[in-house]
């Protein structure tokens, strides 16, 4: 199954084309400009590098969040448009699960994905690995890094939040904490395609019309509106 996946949950714009869960072409672009300026062009370049036309894609995938509010909206609206126009299925993938998927091959009993949420907080979720598949132990949450639950099991921490709060993680989780190598602390879109392939090949997809970003917390604009209405 040929899948085109997009990740715009951070300042990096990523596109991957895969076949059977194996990447054919993966492009990542870091720019000071908004993703809307170059996402469509990056998709076109990825398809060209994979020697595929858009109508040869069997399904689409996109990170739903958590992450950059603006980035998520751009990526999701773009991929929803492609899925709607082509009539092909769409899978929305958690940014935290995509991070955890990258280190499934490690020997850790638990994986904790941690993304910087700013305001001295992180988005996080805890997974265990069963027969090579991720099983969610803790639903995605947002809070200070000190709120990440402790465990007696060896836990592998991955994500840009680990870099920012390494001292907190090491102090609280001590010998049970292992930190992923730096190169794994950003989402690789190929992990999004692997998760999407597992779902789409089983006939599981998200409704194109109603799939929305998964922000976890409210935006500053929403909070401001609520304050003015009180």
Coordinates of C-alpha atoms in Angstrom, one line a residue, residues 1-119:
X1 CA 0.0 0.0 0.0
X2 CA 1.5 3.3 -1.1
X3 CA 1.0 6.1 1.5
X4 CA 1.8 9.8 1.5
X5 CA 2.3 11.2 5.0
X6 CA 2.8 14.7 6.2
X7 CA 4.0 16.1 9.5
X8 CA 3.8 19.9 10.3
X9 CA 3.4 19.6 14.0
X10 CA 6.7 21.4 14.7
X11 CA 8.9 23.9 12.9
X12 CA 10.0 21.1 10.6
X13 CA 7.9 20.3 7.5
X14 CA 8.1 16.6 6.7
X15 CA 6.7 14.5 3.8
X16 CA 7.2 10.8 3.3
X17 CA 6.1 8.5 0.5
X18 CA 6.1 4.8 1.5
X19 CA 5.1 1.4 0.1
X20 CA 4.1 -1.3 2.5
X21 CA 5.3 0.8 5.4
X22 CA 8.8 1.1 4.0
X23 CA 9.9 4.7 3.0
X24 CA 10.6 5.4 -0.6
X25 CA 11.3 9.1 -0.2
X26 CA 11.4 11.2 2.9
X27 CA 11.9 15.0 2.8
X28 CA 12.3 17.4 5.8
X29 CA 12.5 21.1 5.5
X30 CA 13.3 23.6 8.2
X31 CA 12.4 27.2 7.4
X32 CA 11.5 30.4 9.2
X33 CA 8.4 30.7 6.9
X34 CA 5.0 29.2 7.6
X35 CA 4.5 25.7 6.3
X36 CA 1.8 27.0 4.0
X37 CA 4.6 28.5 1.8
X38 CA 6.3 25.2 1.0
X39 CA 4.2 22.2 2.0
X40 CA 2.5 21.7 -1.4
X41 CA 5.8 22.0 -3.2
X42 CA 7.5 19.5 -0.8
X43 CA 4.7 17.0 -1.5
X44 CA 5.3 17.4 -5.2
X45 CA 9.0 16.9 -4.9
X46 CA 8.5 13.8 -2.7
X47 CA 6.2 12.3 -5.3
X48 CA 8.6 13.1 -8.1
X49 CA 11.5 11.5 -6.2
X50 CA 9.4 8.4 -5.5
X51 CA 8.5 8.3 -9.3
X52 CA 4.8 8.3 -8.4
X53 CA 1.8 10.3 -9.5
X54 CA -0.7 11.5 -6.9
X55 CA -3.4 9.2 -8.3
X56 CA -1.1 6.2 -7.5
X57 CA -1.2 6.9 -3.8
X58 CA -3.5 4.5 -2.0
X59 CA -3.9 6.4 1.3
X60 CA -2.9 9.5 3.2
X61 CA -1.6 10.2 6.7
X62 CA -1.0 13.3 8.8
X63 CA 0.0 14.0 12.4
X64 CA -3.0 15.3 14.3
X65 CA -1.0 16.7 17.2
X66 CA -0.3 17.7 19.8
X67 CA 2.1 20.4 18.5
X68 CA 2.1 23.8 16.8
X69 CA -1.5 24.9 16.5
X70 CA -0.9 26.7 13.2
X71 CA 1.3 24.0 11.8
X72 CA -1.2 21.3 12.5
X73 CA -4.1 23.2 10.9
X74 CA -2.0 23.7 7.7
X75 CA -0.9 20.0 7.4
X76 CA -4.3 18.6 8.2
X77 CA -6.3 20.9 5.9
X78 CA -3.8 20.1 3.0
X79 CA -4.0 16.4 3.5
X80 CA -7.7 16.3 4.0
X81 CA -8.1 18.2 0.7
X82 CA -6.0 15.5 -1.1
X83 CA -7.9 12.7 0.5
X84 CA -11.3 14.2 -0.3
X85 CA -10.4 15.0 -3.9
X86 CA -9.0 11.5 -4.5
X87 CA -11.5 9.5 -2.5
X88 CA -8.6 7.7 -0.8
X89 CA -8.6 6.9 3.0
X90 CA -7.0 9.1 5.6
X91 CA -5.3 8.2 8.9
X92 CA -4.7 10.8 11.6
X93 CA -1.6 9.9 13.7
X94 CA -0.7 11.1 17.2
X95 CA 2.5 13.1 17.2
X96 CA 3.4 11.4 20.5
X97 CA 2.8 7.9 19.1
X98 CA 4.9 8.8 16.1
X99 CA 7.8 9.7 18.3
X100 CA 7.4 6.5 20.4
X101 CA 7.2 4.4 17.2
X102 CA 10.8 5.5 16.3
X103 CA 12.3 3.7 19.3
X104 CA 10.1 0.6 19.5
X105 CA 13.1 -1.6 18.7
X106 CA 14.8 -0.6 21.9
X107 CA 14.7 -3.0 24.9
X108 CA 12.9 -0.5 27.2
X109 CA 9.7 -1.8 28.9
X110 CA 8.0 1.6 28.6
X111 CA 8.4 4.5 26.2
X112 CA 7.5 8.0 27.2
X113 CA 7.1 10.5 24.4
X114 CA 7.6 14.1 25.5
X115 CA 7.0 17.2 23.3
X116 CA 7.7 20.8 24.4
X117 CA 4.4 22.6 25.0
X118 CA 6.0 25.9 26.0
X119 CA 4.9 27.8 29.1

